[in-house]
Amino acid sequence: MNRTERRIQEHIANFGSSDSKVSGRAEQVMIRHYLGKATQALIEACASANPVVRYRAAWTLGVSKDPSAFDCLLALTDDPDEGVRYDAVLALGKLGDSRALDPLRRMARERDPSLPAIEALRELRRAKDSGGRASRN
């Protein structure tokens, strides 16, 4: 494991810190410095037993706009933890992948109204309107 991979793993481990400042800082560092290098590690973190690690990994994947995160984020919309589901739905919108349109529309109609599917749909529309990644891959 090289230095960058070790740092990525350290920051992901800090996602689960009981100190919200530490976990929030780890998320910010991942977003600022490691997005293009951390997708696979973040996808693996989405299987963590710790829901805080899962929701922070989900959000970071959404910010990454990496289409390879789509299936992982979609699966997390059925997570047993409400916070993970919430961030996974928002992350799908942030991801900007048009494959999320139909599942998000279904969620907006059928699921708990506290889920932010409507906001995620708005985010997808903004991405599409601004020329961001909102195309089918």
Coordinates of C-alpha atoms in Angstrom, one line a residue:
M1 CA 0.0 0.0 0.0
N2 CA 1.5 3.4 -1.0
R3 CA 1.4 6.6 1.0
T4 CA -1.7 7.9 -0.7
E5 CA -3.7 4.7 -0.2
R6 CA -2.7 4.7 3.5
R7 CA -3.9 8.3 3.9
I8 CA -7.2 7.5 2.2
Q9 CA -7.7 4.5 4.6
E10 CA -6.8 6.7 7.6
H11 CA -9.4 9.4 6.6
I12 CA -12.0 6.8 5.9
A13 CA -11.3 5.3 9.3
N14 CA -11.8 8.8 10.8
F15 CA -15.3 8.9 9.2
G16 CA -16.4 6.7 12.1
S17 CA -14.9 8.9 14.8
S18 CA -17.3 9.6 17.7
D19 CA -16.0 13.2 17.5
S20 CA -18.0 14.8 14.8
K21 CA -15.3 17.4 14.2
V22 CA -12.8 14.6 13.4
S23 CA -15.2 12.7 11.1
G24 CA -16.4 15.9 9.4
R25 CA -12.8 17.0 8.8
A26 CA -11.9 13.6 7.4
E27 CA -14.8 14.0 4.9
Q28 CA -13.7 17.4 3.9
V29 CA -10.1 16.3 3.3
M30 CA -11.3 13.3 1.2
I31 CA -13.4 15.7 -0.9
R32 CA -10.7 18.3 -1.3
H33 CA -7.7 16.0 -1.9
Y34 CA -8.5 12.4 -2.8
L35 CA -11.7 12.2 -4.8
G36 CA -10.2 10.9 -8.0
K37 CA -8.1 8.4 -6.1
A38 CA -10.5 7.0 -3.5
T39 CA -13.6 5.8 -5.3
Q40 CA -13.0 2.1 -4.7
A41 CA -12.0 2.6 -1.1
L42 CA -15.2 4.7 -0.6
I43 CA -17.3 2.0 -2.2
E44 CA -15.8 -0.6 0.1
A45 CA -16.5 1.8 3.1
C46 CA -20.1 1.7 2.2
A47 CA -20.2 -1.9 3.6
S48 CA -18.9 -0.8 7.0
A49 CA -20.8 -1.9 10.1
N50 CA -20.7 1.7 11.2
P51 CA -23.6 3.8 9.8
V52 CA -21.6 7.0 10.2
V53 CA -18.8 5.6 7.9
R54 CA -21.5 4.5 5.4
Y55 CA -23.2 7.9 5.2
R56 CA -20.0 9.9 5.0
A57 CA -18.7 7.6 2.3
A58 CA -22.0 7.8 0.4
W59 CA -21.9 11.6 0.5
T60 CA -18.3 11.8 -0.6
L61 CA -19.1 9.4 -3.5
G62 CA -21.9 11.7 -4.6
V63 CA -19.6 14.7 -4.5
S64 CA -17.1 12.8 -6.6
K65 CA -19.5 12.6 -9.5
D66 CA -17.9 9.3 -10.4
P67 CA -20.4 7.2 -12.3
S68 CA -18.9 4.0 -11.0
A69 CA -20.4 4.9 -7.6
F70 CA -24.0 4.7 -9.0
D71 CA -24.8 1.1 -8.1
C72 CA -23.4 1.4 -4.6
L73 CA -25.3 4.6 -3.9
L74 CA -28.5 3.1 -5.2
A75 CA -28.1 0.1 -3.0
L76 CA -27.6 2.4 0.0
T77 CA -31.0 3.9 -0.5
D78 CA -32.3 0.7 1.1
D79 CA -29.9 0.8 4.0
P80 CA -31.4 0.0 7.5
D81 CA -30.1 3.3 8.9
E82 CA -32.2 6.3 8.1
G83 CA -29.2 8.7 8.0
V84 CA -27.4 6.5 5.4
R85 CA -30.6 6.3 3.3
Y86 CA -30.9 10.1 3.5
D87 CA -27.3 10.8 2.4
A88 CA -27.4 8.1 -0.3
V89 CA -30.5 9.7 -1.9
L90 CA -28.9 13.2 -1.8
A91 CA -25.6 11.7 -3.1
L92 CA -27.5 10.2 -6.1
G93 CA -28.6 13.7 -7.0
K94 CA -25.2 15.1 -6.4
L95 CA -23.7 12.4 -8.6
G96 CA -25.4 13.8 -11.6
D97 CA -26.1 10.5 -13.3
S98 CA -29.3 10.4 -15.2
R99 CA -29.7 6.7 -14.4
A100 CA -30.9 8.0 -11.0
L101 CA -33.9 9.8 -12.4
D102 CA -36.4 6.8 -12.5
P103 CA -35.4 5.4 -9.0
L104 CA -35.5 8.9 -7.5
R105 CA -38.9 9.6 -9.0
R106 CA -40.2 6.3 -7.6
M107 CA -38.7 7.2 -4.2
A108 CA -40.3 10.6 -4.2
R109 CA -43.7 9.0 -4.9
E110 CA -43.5 5.8 -2.8
R111 CA -41.2 6.2 0.2
D112 CA -41.1 8.1 3.4
P113 CA -41.5 11.8 2.6
S114 CA -38.6 12.7 4.8
L115 CA -36.3 11.2 2.2
P116 CA -34.8 14.0 0.1
A117 CA -35.6 12.4 -3.3
I118 CA -37.2 15.6 -4.6
E119 CA -34.1 17.6 -3.7
A120 CA -31.9 15.0 -5.4
L121 CA -34.1 15.3 -8.5
R122 CA -33.5 19.1 -8.4
E123 CA -29.8 18.6 -8.1
L124 CA -29.8 16.3 -11.2
R125 CA -31.7 18.9 -13.1
R126 CA -29.2 21.6 -12.1
A127 CA -26.3 19.4 -13.2
K128 CA -28.0 18.7 -16.5
D129 CA -28.9 22.4 -17.1
S130 CA -25.3 23.5 -16.3
G131 CA -23.7 21.0 -18.6
G132 CA -22.6 18.8 -15.7
R133 CA -22.6 15.0 -15.8
A134 CA -26.2 14.1 -16.2
S135 CA -25.9 11.7 -19.1
R136 CA -26.7 8.0 -19.3
N137 CA -23.5 5.9 -19.3

